mmCIF file of C-alpha atoms in Angstrom:
data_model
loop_
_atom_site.group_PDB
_atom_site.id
_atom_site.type_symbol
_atom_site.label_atom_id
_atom_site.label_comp_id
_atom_site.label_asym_id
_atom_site.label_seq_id
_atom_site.Cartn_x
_atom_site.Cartn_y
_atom_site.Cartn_z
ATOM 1 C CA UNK A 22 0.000 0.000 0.000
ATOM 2 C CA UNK A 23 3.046 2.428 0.778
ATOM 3 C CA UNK A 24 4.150 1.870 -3.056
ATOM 4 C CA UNK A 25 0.887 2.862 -4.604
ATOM 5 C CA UNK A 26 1.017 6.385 -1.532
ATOM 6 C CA UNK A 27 4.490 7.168 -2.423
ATOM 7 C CA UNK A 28 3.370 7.246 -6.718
ATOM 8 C CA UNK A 29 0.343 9.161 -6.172
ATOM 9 C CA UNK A 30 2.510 11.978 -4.076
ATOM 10 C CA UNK A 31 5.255 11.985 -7.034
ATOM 11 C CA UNK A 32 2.300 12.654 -9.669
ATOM 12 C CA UNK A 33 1.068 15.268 -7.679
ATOM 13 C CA UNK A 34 4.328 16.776 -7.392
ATOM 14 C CA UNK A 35 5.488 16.392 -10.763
ATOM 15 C CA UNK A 36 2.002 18.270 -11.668
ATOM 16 C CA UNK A 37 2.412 20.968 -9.634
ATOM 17 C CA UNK A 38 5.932 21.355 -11.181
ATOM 18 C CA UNK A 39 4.913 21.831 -14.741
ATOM 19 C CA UNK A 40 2.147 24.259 -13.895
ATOM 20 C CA UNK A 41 5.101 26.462 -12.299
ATOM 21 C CA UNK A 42 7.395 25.828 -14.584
ATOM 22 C CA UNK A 43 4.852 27.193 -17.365
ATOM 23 C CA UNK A 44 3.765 29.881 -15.428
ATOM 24 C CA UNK A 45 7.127 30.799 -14.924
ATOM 25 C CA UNK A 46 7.186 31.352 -19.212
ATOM 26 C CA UNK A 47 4.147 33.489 -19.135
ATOM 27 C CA UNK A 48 4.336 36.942 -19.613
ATOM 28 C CA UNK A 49 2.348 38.759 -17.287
ATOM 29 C CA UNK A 50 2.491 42.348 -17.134
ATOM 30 C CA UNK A 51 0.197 45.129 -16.261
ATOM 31 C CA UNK A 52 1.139 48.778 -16.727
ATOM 32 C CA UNK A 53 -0.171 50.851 -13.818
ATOM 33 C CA UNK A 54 -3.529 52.149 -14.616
ATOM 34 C CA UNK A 55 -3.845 55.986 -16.548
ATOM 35 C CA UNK A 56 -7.492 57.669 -14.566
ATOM 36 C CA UNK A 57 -8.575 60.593 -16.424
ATOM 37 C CA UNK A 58 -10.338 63.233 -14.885
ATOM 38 C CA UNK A 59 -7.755 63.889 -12.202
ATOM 39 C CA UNK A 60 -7.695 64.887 -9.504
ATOM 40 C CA UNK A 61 -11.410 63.883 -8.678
ATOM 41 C CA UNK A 62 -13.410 66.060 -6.477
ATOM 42 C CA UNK A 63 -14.359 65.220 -2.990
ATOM 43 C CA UNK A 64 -17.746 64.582 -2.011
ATOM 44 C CA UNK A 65 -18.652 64.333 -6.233
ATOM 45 C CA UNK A 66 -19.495 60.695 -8.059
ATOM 46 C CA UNK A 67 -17.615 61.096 -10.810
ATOM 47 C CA UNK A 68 -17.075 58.492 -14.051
ATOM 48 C CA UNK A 69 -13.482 58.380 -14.593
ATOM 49 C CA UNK A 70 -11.929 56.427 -17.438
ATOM 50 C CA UNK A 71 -8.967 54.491 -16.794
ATOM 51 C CA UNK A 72 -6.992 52.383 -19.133
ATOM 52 C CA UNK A 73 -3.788 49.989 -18.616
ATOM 53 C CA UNK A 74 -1.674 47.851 -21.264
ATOM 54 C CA UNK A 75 -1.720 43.771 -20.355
ATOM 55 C CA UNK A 76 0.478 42.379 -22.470
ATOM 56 C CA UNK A 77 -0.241 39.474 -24.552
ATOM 57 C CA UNK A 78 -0.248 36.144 -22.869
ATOM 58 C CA UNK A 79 -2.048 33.304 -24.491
ATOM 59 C CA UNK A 80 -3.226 32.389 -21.064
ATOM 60 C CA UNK A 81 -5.116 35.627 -19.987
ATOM 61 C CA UNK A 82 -8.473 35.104 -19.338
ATOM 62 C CA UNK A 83 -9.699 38.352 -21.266
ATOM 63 C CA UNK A 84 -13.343 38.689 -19.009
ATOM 64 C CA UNK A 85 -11.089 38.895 -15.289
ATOM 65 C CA UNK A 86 -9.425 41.980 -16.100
ATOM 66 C CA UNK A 87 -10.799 44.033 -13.147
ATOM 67 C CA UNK A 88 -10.506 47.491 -12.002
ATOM 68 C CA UNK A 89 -9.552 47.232 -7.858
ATOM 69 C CA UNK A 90 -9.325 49.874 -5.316
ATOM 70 C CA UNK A 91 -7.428 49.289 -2.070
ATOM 71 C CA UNK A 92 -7.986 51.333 1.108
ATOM 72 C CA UNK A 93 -6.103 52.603 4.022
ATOM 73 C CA UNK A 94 -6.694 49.338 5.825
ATOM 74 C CA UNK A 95 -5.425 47.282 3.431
ATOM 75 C CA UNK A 96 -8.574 45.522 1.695
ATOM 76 C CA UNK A 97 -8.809 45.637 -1.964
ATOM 77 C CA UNK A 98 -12.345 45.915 -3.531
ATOM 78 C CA UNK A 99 -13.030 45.549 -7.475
ATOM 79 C CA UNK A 100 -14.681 48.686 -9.317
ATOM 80 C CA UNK A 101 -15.442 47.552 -12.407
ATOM 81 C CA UNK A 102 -14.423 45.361 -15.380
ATOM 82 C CA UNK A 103 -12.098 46.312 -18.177
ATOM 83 C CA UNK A 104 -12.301 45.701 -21.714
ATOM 84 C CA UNK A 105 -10.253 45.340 -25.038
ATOM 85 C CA UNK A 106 -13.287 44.563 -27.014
ATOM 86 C CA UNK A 107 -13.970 48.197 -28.868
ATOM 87 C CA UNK A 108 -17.053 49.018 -26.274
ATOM 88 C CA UNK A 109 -16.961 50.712 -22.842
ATOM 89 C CA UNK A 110 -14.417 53.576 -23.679
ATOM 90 C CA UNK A 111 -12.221 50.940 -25.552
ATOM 91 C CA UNK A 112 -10.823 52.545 -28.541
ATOM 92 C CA UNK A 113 -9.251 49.162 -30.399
ATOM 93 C CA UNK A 114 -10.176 45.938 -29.703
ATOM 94 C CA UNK A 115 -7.580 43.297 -29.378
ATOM 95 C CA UNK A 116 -4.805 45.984 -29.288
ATOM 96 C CA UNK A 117 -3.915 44.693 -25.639
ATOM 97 C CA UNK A 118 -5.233 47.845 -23.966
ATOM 98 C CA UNK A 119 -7.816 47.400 -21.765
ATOM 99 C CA UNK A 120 -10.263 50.240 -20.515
ATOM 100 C CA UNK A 121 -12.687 50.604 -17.641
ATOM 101 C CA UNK A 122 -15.048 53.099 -16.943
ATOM 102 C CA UNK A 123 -16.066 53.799 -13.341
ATOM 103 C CA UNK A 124 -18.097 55.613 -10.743
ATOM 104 C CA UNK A 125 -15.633 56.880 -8.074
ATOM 105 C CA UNK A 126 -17.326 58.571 -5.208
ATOM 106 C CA UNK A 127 -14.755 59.641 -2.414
ATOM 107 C CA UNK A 128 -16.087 61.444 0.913
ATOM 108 C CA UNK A 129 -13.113 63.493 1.682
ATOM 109 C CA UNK A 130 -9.958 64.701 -0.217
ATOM 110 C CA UNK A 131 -6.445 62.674 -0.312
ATOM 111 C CA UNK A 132 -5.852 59.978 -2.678
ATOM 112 C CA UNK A 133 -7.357 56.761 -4.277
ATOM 113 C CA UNK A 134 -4.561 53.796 -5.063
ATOM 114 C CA UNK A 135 -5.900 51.760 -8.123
ATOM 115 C CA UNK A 136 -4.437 48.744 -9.941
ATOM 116 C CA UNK A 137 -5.583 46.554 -12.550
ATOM 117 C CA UNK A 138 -5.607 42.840 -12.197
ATOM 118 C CA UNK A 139 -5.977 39.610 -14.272
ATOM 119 C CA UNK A 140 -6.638 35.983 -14.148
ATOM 120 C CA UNK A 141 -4.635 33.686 -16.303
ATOM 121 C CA UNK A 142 -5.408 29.992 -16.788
ATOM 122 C CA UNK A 143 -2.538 28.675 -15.693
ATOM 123 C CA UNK A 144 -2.230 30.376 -12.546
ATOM 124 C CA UNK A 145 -3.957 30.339 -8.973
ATOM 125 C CA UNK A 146 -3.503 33.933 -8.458
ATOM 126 C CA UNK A 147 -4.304 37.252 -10.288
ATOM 127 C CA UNK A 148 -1.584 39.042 -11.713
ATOM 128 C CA UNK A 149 -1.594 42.995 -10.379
ATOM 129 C CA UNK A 150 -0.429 46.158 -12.134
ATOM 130 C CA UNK A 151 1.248 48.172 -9.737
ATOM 131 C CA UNK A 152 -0.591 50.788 -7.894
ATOM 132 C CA UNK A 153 -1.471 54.648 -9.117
ATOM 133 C CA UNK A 154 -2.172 57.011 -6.771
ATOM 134 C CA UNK A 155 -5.020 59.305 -8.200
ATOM 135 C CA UNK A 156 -5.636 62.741 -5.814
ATOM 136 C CA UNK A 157 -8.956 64.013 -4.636
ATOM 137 C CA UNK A 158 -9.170 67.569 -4.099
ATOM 138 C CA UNK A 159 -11.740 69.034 -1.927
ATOM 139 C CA UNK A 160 -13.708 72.146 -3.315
ATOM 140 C CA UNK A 161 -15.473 74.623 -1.055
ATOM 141 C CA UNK A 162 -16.245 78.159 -1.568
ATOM 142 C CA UNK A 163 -17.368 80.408 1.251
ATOM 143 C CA UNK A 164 -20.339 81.806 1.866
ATOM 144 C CA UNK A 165 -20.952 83.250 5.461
ATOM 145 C CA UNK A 166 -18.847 87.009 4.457
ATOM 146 C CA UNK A 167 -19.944 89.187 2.222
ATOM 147 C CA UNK A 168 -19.298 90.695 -1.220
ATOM 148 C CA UNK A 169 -16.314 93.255 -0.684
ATOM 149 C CA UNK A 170 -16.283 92.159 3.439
ATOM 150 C CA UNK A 171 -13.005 93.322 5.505
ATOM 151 C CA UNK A 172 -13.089 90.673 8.269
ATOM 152 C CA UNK A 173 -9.504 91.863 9.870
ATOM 153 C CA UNK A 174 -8.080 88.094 10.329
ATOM 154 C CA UNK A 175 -5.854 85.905 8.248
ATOM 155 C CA UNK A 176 -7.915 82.807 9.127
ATOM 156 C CA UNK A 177 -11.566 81.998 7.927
ATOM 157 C CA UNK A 178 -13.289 78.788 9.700
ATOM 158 C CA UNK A 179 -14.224 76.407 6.535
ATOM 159 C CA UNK A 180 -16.793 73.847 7.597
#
């Protein structure tokens, strides 16, 4: 019985050896995603288009390329879906860039880190484009002076 244990654990590893050695020929890169409008406005939904290059990998599974958004704490949520297809704010399909086009709604101003991630078949993890920092500006005007006011201080309270 030991025999027939000992061959079973040699398939497996002899498996999981070819799936990383082909992995390991893939070529699986992501540019770091391009957001336009920037900076977004605090407080605002806004629909911002962003685009990133994958390049071409026979094993890319075309419908998991996925807009994410990670936040302070660490946890990574998915916006949207890309697409190379000619639809969605994709100008050529099949050139390898892939376009999204989102609703991003931020309460308060500093930045948004967004990467682009893909699923390949031979893989058991998604492949990640690096990060892009996009800024959110906060807007305000003030309303409680008056047209013309002198209010004799440097330093107006902005609520």
């Amino acid at each position: 019985m030991t025999p027939l244990v000992n061959r079973r654990f040699a398939a497996v590893v002899f498996v999981a050896s070819v799936l990383i050695a082909n992995s390991a020929l893939a070529d699986q890169q992501i540019s770091a995603p391009q957001v336009a409008p920037t900076p977004l406005i605090a407080g605002s939904a806004q629909t911002a288009r962003v685009t990133a290059t994958v390049s071409a990998d026979p094993n890319l599974i075309p419908s998991s390329v996925n807009l994410v958004k990670r936040y302070p704490s660490g946890l990574v949520t998915v916006l949207g879906p890309m697409f190379d297809d000619g639809t969605h704010g994709d100008a050529v399909a099949g050139d390898g860039n892939y376009t999204g086009q989102v609703i991003i709604s931020e309460a308060k101003a500093g930045q948004v880190e967004l990467a682009v991630t893909a699923a390949y078949s031979n893989q058991l993890l998604r492949a990640s484009s690096p990060y892009t920092n996009v800024a959110v500006i906060a807007i305000f005007s003030i309303t409680s002076a008056t047209n013309l006011a002198i209010l004799g201080t440097n330093r107006l309270p902005v609520v």
